[in-house]
């Protein structure tokens, strides 16, 4: 049975942080973005509002800032090893995140078959932000269905990895899920739970669960 592994990024592949926070750190705007992360986690703002506010913060953002943020970010250990093993087993792996696609798509070079994020203008920004390109928790399920069709699998063949409210809908749509350093929104919903900094250890929970 071929499986599709669906990975969230912020708080899941990235330990204790999000791509916007890591990007903003390069601009000296970390505190402002941490506050936005807390607001969206609490449901005080929605994804389009969040995206519009970080877009405004990033008026001076350059490609060099994005590269530096990606390279310095606190990624879980052995992400590339897990994805190489998934490929070796004949399975698929994809990243689906609410964070900007210009950051998420960099994970393709680490071995992901697909990487989807919210659409932002090209860096440096010269065009306005289009709120219709911003992803949501519901959009994660839609993208998962699109990936299933692309790879010739069904929801029944999917494994989801996530940590927070944005993963709630996807966890409810697939049969196997792994809560990775998760908050209370996923309590009691995930098939497995992992706390730590090594993706291989989380993957081991489902590696032979077919």
Short mmCIF file of C-alpha atoms in Angstrom, two decimals:
data_model
loop_
_atom_site.label_atom_id
_atom_site.label_comp_id
_atom_site.label_asym_id
_atom_site.label_seq_id
_atom_site.Cartn_x
_atom_site.Cartn_y
_atom_site.Cartn_z
CA UNK A 1 0.00 0.00 0.00
CA UNK A 2 1.44 3.34 -1.07
CA UNK A 3 1.10 6.10 1.52
CA UNK A 4 1.17 9.88 1.40
CA UNK A 5 2.82 11.58 4.39
CA UNK A 6 1.54 15.14 4.91
CA UNK A 7 3.72 17.41 7.05
CA UNK A 8 2.83 20.72 8.61
CA UNK A 9 5.84 23.03 8.94
CA UNK A 10 5.41 25.70 11.64
CA UNK A 11 5.76 24.11 15.08
CA UNK A 12 6.10 20.68 13.47
CA UNK A 13 9.16 20.57 11.22
CA UNK A 14 10.22 23.87 12.79
CA UNK A 15 10.64 23.37 16.53
CA UNK A 16 8.88 25.94 18.68
CA UNK A 17 8.64 28.61 16.01
CA UNK A 18 7.19 29.55 12.64
CA UNK A 19 8.63 30.61 9.31
CA UNK A 20 7.26 34.17 9.69
CA UNK A 21 8.98 34.52 13.08
CA UNK A 22 12.28 33.26 11.63
CA UNK A 23 11.96 35.61 8.65
CA UNK A 24 11.09 38.55 10.90
CA UNK A 25 14.05 37.75 13.13
CA UNK A 26 16.28 38.69 10.19
CA UNK A 27 14.60 42.11 10.10
CA UNK A 28 14.63 42.75 13.85
CA UNK A 29 10.85 42.27 14.00
CA UNK A 30 10.66 38.99 15.90
CA UNK A 31 8.57 40.27 18.82
CA UNK A 32 5.90 41.71 16.54
CA UNK A 33 5.52 38.42 14.68
CA UNK A 34 5.49 36.29 17.84
CA UNK A 35 2.53 38.42 18.93
CA UNK A 36 0.80 37.70 15.61
CA UNK A 37 1.49 33.97 16.02
CA UNK A 38 -0.12 34.08 19.45
CA UNK A 39 -3.12 35.96 18.07
CA UNK A 40 -3.79 33.51 15.25
CA UNK A 41 -3.25 30.52 17.56
CA UNK A 42 -5.88 31.95 19.90
CA UNK A 43 -8.30 32.52 17.02
CA UNK A 44 -8.19 36.30 17.44
CA UNK A 45 -7.22 36.86 13.80
CA UNK A 46 -7.73 34.68 10.73
CA UNK A 47 -5.08 33.57 8.19
CA UNK A 48 -5.75 36.41 5.68
CA UNK A 49 -5.45 39.00 8.46
CA UNK A 50 -2.25 37.38 9.68
CA UNK A 51 -0.78 37.32 6.18
CA UNK A 52 -1.68 40.97 5.57
CA UNK A 53 0.04 42.03 8.78
CA UNK A 54 3.27 40.11 8.17
CA UNK A 55 3.29 41.38 4.59
CA UNK A 56 3.23 44.93 5.99
CA UNK A 57 6.05 44.11 8.40
CA UNK A 58 8.22 42.76 5.58
CA UNK A 59 8.43 45.90 3.46
CA UNK A 60 12.25 45.68 3.51
CA UNK A 61 12.46 41.91 2.98
CA UNK A 62 15.05 40.59 0.52
CA UNK A 63 15.88 37.16 -0.82
CA UNK A 64 19.04 37.21 1.32
CA UNK A 65 16.88 37.55 4.44
CA UNK A 66 14.78 34.55 3.38
CA UNK A 67 17.85 32.39 2.72
CA UNK A 68 19.37 33.36 6.07
CA UNK A 69 16.11 32.60 7.90
CA UNK A 70 15.80 29.17 6.28
CA UNK A 71 19.39 28.21 7.03
CA UNK A 72 19.31 29.42 10.66
CA UNK A 73 15.88 28.04 11.56
CA UNK A 74 15.59 25.36 14.29
CA UNK A 75 14.53 22.45 12.11
CA UNK A 76 13.90 19.04 13.62
CA UNK A 77 16.77 16.60 13.16
CA UNK A 78 16.79 14.05 10.32
CA UNK A 79 14.06 15.56 8.13
CA UNK A 80 15.97 14.71 4.97
CA UNK A 81 16.67 11.19 6.21
CA UNK A 82 12.97 10.59 6.87
CA UNK A 83 11.96 11.84 3.45
CA UNK A 84 14.67 9.73 1.79
CA UNK A 85 13.31 6.67 3.60
CA UNK A 86 9.75 7.52 2.57
CA UNK A 87 10.90 7.70 -1.04
CA UNK A 88 12.86 4.45 -0.70
CA UNK A 89 9.71 2.74 0.58
CA UNK A 90 7.80 3.89 -2.51
CA UNK A 91 5.69 6.38 -0.56
CA UNK A 92 5.19 10.13 -1.01
CA UNK A 93 5.85 13.09 1.28
CA UNK A 94 4.50 16.62 1.04
CA UNK A 95 4.54 19.79 3.13
CA UNK A 96 1.33 21.79 3.49
CA UNK A 97 1.69 25.00 5.49
CA UNK A 98 -0.09 28.30 5.99
CA UNK A 99 3.32 30.04 5.81
CA UNK A 100 4.54 31.82 2.67
CA UNK A 101 5.13 29.55 -0.30
CA UNK A 102 8.46 31.26 -1.01
CA UNK A 103 9.74 29.70 2.24
CA UNK A 104 7.83 26.40 2.20
CA UNK A 105 8.92 25.52 -1.34
CA UNK A 106 12.57 25.51 -0.28
CA UNK A 107 11.84 22.14 1.32
CA UNK A 108 11.56 20.59 -2.13
CA UNK A 109 15.36 20.54 -2.21
CA UNK A 110 15.30 18.39 0.96
CA UNK A 111 13.32 15.64 -0.73
CA UNK A 112 9.63 16.55 -0.46
CA UNK A 113 7.55 15.48 -3.45
CA UNK A 114 5.43 18.63 -3.08
CA UNK A 115 5.35 21.77 -0.95
CA UNK A 116 2.36 24.11 -0.66
CA UNK A 117 2.13 27.40 1.22
CA UNK A 118 0.21 30.66 1.11
CA UNK A 119 0.87 32.66 -2.04
CA UNK A 120 2.79 35.85 -1.41
CA UNK A 121 4.21 38.28 -3.98
CA UNK A 122 7.75 37.64 -5.14
CA UNK A 123 10.45 38.90 -2.78
CA UNK A 124 11.28 41.82 -2.65
CA UNK A 125 7.64 42.87 -2.64
CA UNK A 126 6.54 45.17 -5.45
CA UNK A 127 2.96 43.89 -5.73
CA UNK A 128 0.07 43.94 -3.24
CA UNK A 129 -0.88 40.94 -1.13
CA UNK A 130 -3.77 38.87 -2.55
CA UNK A 131 -5.79 37.45 0.37
CA UNK A 132 -7.34 34.77 -1.87
CA UNK A 133 -3.95 33.02 -2.02
CA UNK A 134 -3.75 32.57 1.76
CA UNK A 135 -4.29 29.02 2.98
CA UNK A 136 -6.42 27.91 5.93
CA UNK A 137 -7.01 24.76 7.93
CA UNK A 138 -9.80 23.78 5.53
CA UNK A 139 -7.51 24.44 2.55
CA UNK A 140 -5.07 21.87 3.92
CA UNK A 141 -7.71 19.19 3.38
CA UNK A 142 -8.42 20.44 -0.14
CA UNK A 143 -4.72 20.35 -1.00
CA UNK A 144 -4.41 16.88 0.53
CA UNK A 145 -7.20 15.70 -1.77
CA UNK A 146 -5.43 17.26 -4.76
CA UNK A 147 -2.20 15.50 -3.82
CA UNK A 148 -4.05 12.21 -3.42
CA UNK A 149 -5.30 12.50 -6.99
CA UNK A 150 -1.83 13.48 -8.21
CA UNK A 151 -0.13 10.52 -6.54
CA UNK A 152 -2.89 7.96 -7.09
CA UNK A 153 -3.81 7.40 -3.44
CA UNK A 154 -6.83 8.17 -1.25
CA UNK A 155 -7.37 9.80 2.13
CA UNK A 156 -7.29 6.30 3.60
CA UNK A 157 -3.62 6.10 2.58
CA UNK A 158 -2.58 9.36 4.26
CA UNK A 159 -0.59 10.08 7.41
CA UNK A 160 -0.70 13.65 8.78
CA UNK A 161 1.89 15.29 11.03
CA UNK A 162 1.00 18.53 12.82
CA UNK A 163 0.99 20.52 16.02
CA UNK A 164 -1.87 22.98 16.28
CA UNK A 165 -5.28 24.35 15.35
CA UNK A 166 -4.38 24.67 11.67
CA UNK A 167 -3.99 20.87 11.52
CA UNK A 168 -7.32 20.05 13.17
CA UNK A 169 -9.32 19.58 9.97
CA UNK A 170 -6.64 17.47 8.31
CA UNK A 171 -6.29 15.23 11.37
CA UNK A 172 -10.02 14.67 11.23
CA UNK A 173 -9.92 13.77 7.53
CA UNK A 174 -7.22 11.08 7.51
CA UNK A 175 -7.01 7.78 9.42
CA UNK A 176 -3.50 8.12 10.88
CA UNK A 177 -1.99 11.23 12.45
CA UNK A 178 1.03 12.16 14.54
CA UNK A 179 0.85 15.12 16.93
CA UNK A 180 4.38 16.57 16.99
CA UNK A 181 5.11 18.81 19.99
CA UNK A 182 1.41 19.63 19.77
CA UNK A 183 -0.76 22.04 21.71
CA UNK A 184 -4.13 21.30 23.33
CA UNK A 185 -6.10 21.64 20.08
CA UNK A 186 -4.97 18.16 19.00
CA UNK A 187 -5.27 16.46 22.39
CA UNK A 188 -7.11 13.18 22.05
CA UNK A 189 -7.44 13.48 18.28
CA UNK A 190 -4.08 12.19 17.02
CA UNK A 191 -3.32 8.51 16.55
CA UNK A 192 0.15 9.04 18.00
CA UNK A 193 1.90 11.78 19.94
CA UNK A 194 5.57 12.74 19.87
CA UNK A 195 7.53 15.24 21.93
CA UNK A 196 11.09 15.89 20.88
CA UNK A 197 13.39 17.28 18.22
CA UNK A 198 14.00 14.32 15.88
CA UNK A 199 11.58 13.69 13.02
CA UNK A 200 12.84 10.13 12.60
CA UNK A 201 11.52 9.28 16.06
CA UNK A 202 8.09 10.63 15.12
CA UNK A 203 8.18 8.76 11.80
CA UNK A 204 9.05 5.52 13.58
CA UNK A 205 5.64 5.62 15.25
CA UNK A 206 3.94 5.06 11.89
CA UNK A 207 6.73 3.53 9.82
CA UNK A 208 5.40 -0.03 10.10
CA UNK A 209 1.76 0.87 10.77
CA UNK A 210 0.20 -0.16 7.46
#
